[in-house]
XYZ file of C-alpha atoms in Angstrom:
231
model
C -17.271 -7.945 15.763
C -20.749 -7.346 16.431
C -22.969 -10.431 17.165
C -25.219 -9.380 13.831
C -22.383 -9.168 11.628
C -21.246 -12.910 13.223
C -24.652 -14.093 11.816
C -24.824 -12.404 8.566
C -21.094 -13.775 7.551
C -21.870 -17.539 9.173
C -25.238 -17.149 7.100
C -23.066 -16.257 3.785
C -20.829 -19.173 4.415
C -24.149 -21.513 4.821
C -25.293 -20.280 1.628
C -22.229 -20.624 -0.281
C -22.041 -24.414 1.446
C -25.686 -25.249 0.277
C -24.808 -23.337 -3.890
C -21.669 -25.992 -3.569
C -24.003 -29.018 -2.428
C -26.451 -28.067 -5.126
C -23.955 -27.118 -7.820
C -22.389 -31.065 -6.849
C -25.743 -32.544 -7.186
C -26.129 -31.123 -10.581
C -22.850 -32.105 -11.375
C -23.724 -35.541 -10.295
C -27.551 -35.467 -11.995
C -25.843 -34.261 -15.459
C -23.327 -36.930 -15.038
C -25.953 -40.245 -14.404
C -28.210 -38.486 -17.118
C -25.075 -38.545 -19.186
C -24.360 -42.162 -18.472
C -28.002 -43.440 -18.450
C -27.845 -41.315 -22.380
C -25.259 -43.248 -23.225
C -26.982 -46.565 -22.306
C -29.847 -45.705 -23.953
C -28.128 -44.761 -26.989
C -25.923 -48.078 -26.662
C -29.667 -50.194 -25.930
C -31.039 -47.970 -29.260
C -27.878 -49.213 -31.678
C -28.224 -52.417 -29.975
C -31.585 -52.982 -30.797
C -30.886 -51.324 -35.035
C -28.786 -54.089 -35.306
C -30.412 -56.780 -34.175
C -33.184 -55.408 -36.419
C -30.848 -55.078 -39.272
C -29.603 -58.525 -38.463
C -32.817 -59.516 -38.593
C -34.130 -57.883 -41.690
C -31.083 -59.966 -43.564
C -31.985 -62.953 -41.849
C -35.426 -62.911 -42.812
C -34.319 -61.217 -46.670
C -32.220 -64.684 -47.129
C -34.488 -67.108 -45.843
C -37.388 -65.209 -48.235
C -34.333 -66.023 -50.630
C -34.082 -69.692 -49.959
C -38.063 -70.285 -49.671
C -38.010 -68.942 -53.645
C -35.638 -70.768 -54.254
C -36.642 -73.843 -52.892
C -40.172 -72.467 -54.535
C -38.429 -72.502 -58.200
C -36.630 -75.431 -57.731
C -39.655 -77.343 -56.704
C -41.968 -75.862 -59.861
C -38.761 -76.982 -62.040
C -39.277 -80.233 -60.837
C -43.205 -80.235 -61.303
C -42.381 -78.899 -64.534
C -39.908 -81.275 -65.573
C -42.288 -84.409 -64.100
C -45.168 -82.898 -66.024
C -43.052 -82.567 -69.236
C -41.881 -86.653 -68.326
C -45.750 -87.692 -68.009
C -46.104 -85.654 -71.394
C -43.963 -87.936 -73.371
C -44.752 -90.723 -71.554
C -48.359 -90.215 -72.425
C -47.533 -89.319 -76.013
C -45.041 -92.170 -76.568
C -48.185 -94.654 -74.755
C -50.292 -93.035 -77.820
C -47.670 -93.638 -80.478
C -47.524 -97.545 -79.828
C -50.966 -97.759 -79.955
C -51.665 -95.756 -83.459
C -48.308 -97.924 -84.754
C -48.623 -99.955 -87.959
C -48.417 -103.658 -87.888
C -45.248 -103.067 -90.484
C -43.642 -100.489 -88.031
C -44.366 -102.870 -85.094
C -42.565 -105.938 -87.077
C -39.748 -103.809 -87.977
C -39.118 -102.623 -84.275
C -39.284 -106.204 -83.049
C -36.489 -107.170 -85.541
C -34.891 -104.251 -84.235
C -35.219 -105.534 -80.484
C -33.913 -108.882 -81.578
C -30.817 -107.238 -83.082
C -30.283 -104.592 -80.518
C -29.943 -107.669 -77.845
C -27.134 -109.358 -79.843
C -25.804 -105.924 -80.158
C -25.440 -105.074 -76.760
C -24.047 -108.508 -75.779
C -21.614 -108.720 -78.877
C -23.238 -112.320 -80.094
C -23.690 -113.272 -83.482
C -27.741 -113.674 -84.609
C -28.842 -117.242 -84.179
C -31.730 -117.822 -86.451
C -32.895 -120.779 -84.590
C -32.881 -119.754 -81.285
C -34.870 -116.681 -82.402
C -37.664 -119.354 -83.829
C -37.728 -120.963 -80.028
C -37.664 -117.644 -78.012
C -39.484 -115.311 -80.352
C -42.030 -117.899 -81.850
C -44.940 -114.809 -82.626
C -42.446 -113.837 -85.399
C -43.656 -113.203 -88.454
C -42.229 -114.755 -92.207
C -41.301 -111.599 -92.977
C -39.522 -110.588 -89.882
C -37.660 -114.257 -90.180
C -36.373 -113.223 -93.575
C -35.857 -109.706 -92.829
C -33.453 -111.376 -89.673
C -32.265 -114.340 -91.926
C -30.630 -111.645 -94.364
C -29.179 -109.451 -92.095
C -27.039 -112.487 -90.492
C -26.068 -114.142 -94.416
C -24.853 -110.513 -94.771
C -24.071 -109.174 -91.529
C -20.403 -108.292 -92.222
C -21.222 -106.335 -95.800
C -23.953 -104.718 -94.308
C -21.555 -103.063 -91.385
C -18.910 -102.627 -93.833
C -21.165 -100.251 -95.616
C -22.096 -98.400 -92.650
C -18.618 -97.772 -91.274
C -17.782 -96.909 -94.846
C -20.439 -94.017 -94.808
C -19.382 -92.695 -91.581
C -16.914 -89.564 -90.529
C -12.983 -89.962 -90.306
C -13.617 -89.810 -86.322
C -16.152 -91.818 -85.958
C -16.025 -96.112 -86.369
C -18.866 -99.028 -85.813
C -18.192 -99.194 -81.869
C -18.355 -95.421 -81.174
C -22.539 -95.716 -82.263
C -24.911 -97.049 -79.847
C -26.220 -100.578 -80.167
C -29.567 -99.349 -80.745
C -28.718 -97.092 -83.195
C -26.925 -99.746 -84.794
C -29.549 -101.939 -84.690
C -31.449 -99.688 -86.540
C -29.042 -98.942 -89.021
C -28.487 -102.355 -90.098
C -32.650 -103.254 -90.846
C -32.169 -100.030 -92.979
C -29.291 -100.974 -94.446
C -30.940 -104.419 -95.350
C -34.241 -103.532 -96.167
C -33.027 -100.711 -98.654
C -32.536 -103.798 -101.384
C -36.517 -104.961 -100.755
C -38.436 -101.247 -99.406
C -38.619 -97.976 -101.174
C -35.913 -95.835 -100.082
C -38.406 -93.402 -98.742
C -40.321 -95.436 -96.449
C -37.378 -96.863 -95.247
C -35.857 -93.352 -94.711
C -39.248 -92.368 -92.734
C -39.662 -95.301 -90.870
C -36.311 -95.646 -89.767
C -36.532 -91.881 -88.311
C -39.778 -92.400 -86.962
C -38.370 -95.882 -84.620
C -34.943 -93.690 -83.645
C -37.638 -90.880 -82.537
C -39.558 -93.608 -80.295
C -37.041 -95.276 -78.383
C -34.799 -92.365 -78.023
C -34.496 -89.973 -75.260
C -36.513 -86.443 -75.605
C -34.052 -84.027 -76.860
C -31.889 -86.259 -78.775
C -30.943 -86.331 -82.499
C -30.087 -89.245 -83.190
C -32.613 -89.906 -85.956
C -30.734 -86.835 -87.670
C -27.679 -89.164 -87.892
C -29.555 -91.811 -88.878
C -31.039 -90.062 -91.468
C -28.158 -88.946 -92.604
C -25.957 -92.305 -92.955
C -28.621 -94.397 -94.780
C -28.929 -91.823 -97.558
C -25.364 -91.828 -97.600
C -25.639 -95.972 -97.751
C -28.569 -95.603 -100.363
C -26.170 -93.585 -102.815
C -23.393 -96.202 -101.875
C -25.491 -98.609 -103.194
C -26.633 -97.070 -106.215
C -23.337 -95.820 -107.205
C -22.138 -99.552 -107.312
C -25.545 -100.941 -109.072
C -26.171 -103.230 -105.936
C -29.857 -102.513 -106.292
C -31.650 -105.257 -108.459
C -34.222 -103.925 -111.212
């Protein structure tokens, strides 16, 4: 071979050896631009979830705050709607009558022998409760000469299910002045007034003046029916 054609074929081979480098450095650039894709893309759904992550983290503590928000204008509510009554119940005692006043002392007096399950000891109420009216002595006097007809009645007027222990002591109480001053006090006032007391020491949202209501007209008919009332 001729010395030219020597260089032209070792010039081919250098070429083809320099297209192999470069088509292996492509090769090589396509593959790190694949893998530094793929981290991106890996970095990019990384960073949607921590955002979604964060996007319901921040959703249920917006949650809570309202919550906690509600609960705390519940309670605002509910202490405002406490100072209401309080306020309102302040403003009944003072606009009470000196009559409704006497008759919820008596009640007092019986509602503590009540709830201790004594029998009423007249003169122990003169040494303890010596502001007591005459009136309120009688009233008192009465109810113990006739404490066991008087709770007859009553248990007499209530329901099958129903029996003297299963009512409140207060409500008791109560019953039993109306029960006692039905023989001395129009039927109405006592009716009234014994709703009216149920409705001032009882809790907001109770009814029991609805069964109180309820039992002395039931007692009042009891005691017209057997001509107990004296003309």
């Amino acid at each position: 071979m001729k010395e030219s054609e020597i260089k032209y074929f070792s010039n081919k081979k250098n070429q083809h050896k320099n297209k192999v480098k470069n088509s292996e450095k492509i090769v090589n650039l396509s593959k790190k631009l694949k893998s530094k894709n793929k981290k991106n893309i890996s970095q990019v759904r990384k960073k949607n979830e921590i955002s979604v992550k964060t996007k319901k983290k921040t959703k249920i503590l917006a949650k809570n705050n309202q919550k906690q928000k509600n609960a705390i204008e519940k309670l605002d509510n509910e202490n405002f709607k406490a100072k209401a009554i309080e306020n309102n119940k302040k403003i009944e005692f003072r606009n009470l009558t000196k009559r409704r006043l006497g008759r919820m002392g008596v009640i007092s007096i019986i509602y503590i022998w009540q709830l201790f399950d004594k029998n009423i000891d007249i003169k122990e109420i003169k040494t303890k409760y010596f502001e007591l009216t005459i009136d309120q002595l009688k009233l008192l006097n009465f109810i113990k000469k006739n404490y066991s007809f008087l709770r007859k009645v009553i248990n007499l007027q209530l329901k099958s299910n129903w029996n003297w222990e299963r009512i409140l002591p207060l409500i008791r109480s109560i019953l039993l002045v109306g029960a006692a001053e039905l023989f001395f006090v129009p039927s109405r006032i006592v009716f009234n007034e014994a709703v009216e007391i149920t409705k001032i020491f009882s809790i907001a949202g109770d009814n029991e003046f609805c069964f109180v209501n309820a039992v002395l007209q039931k007692i009042y008919n009891y005691y017209e029916i057997k001509n107990l009332f004296r003309n």
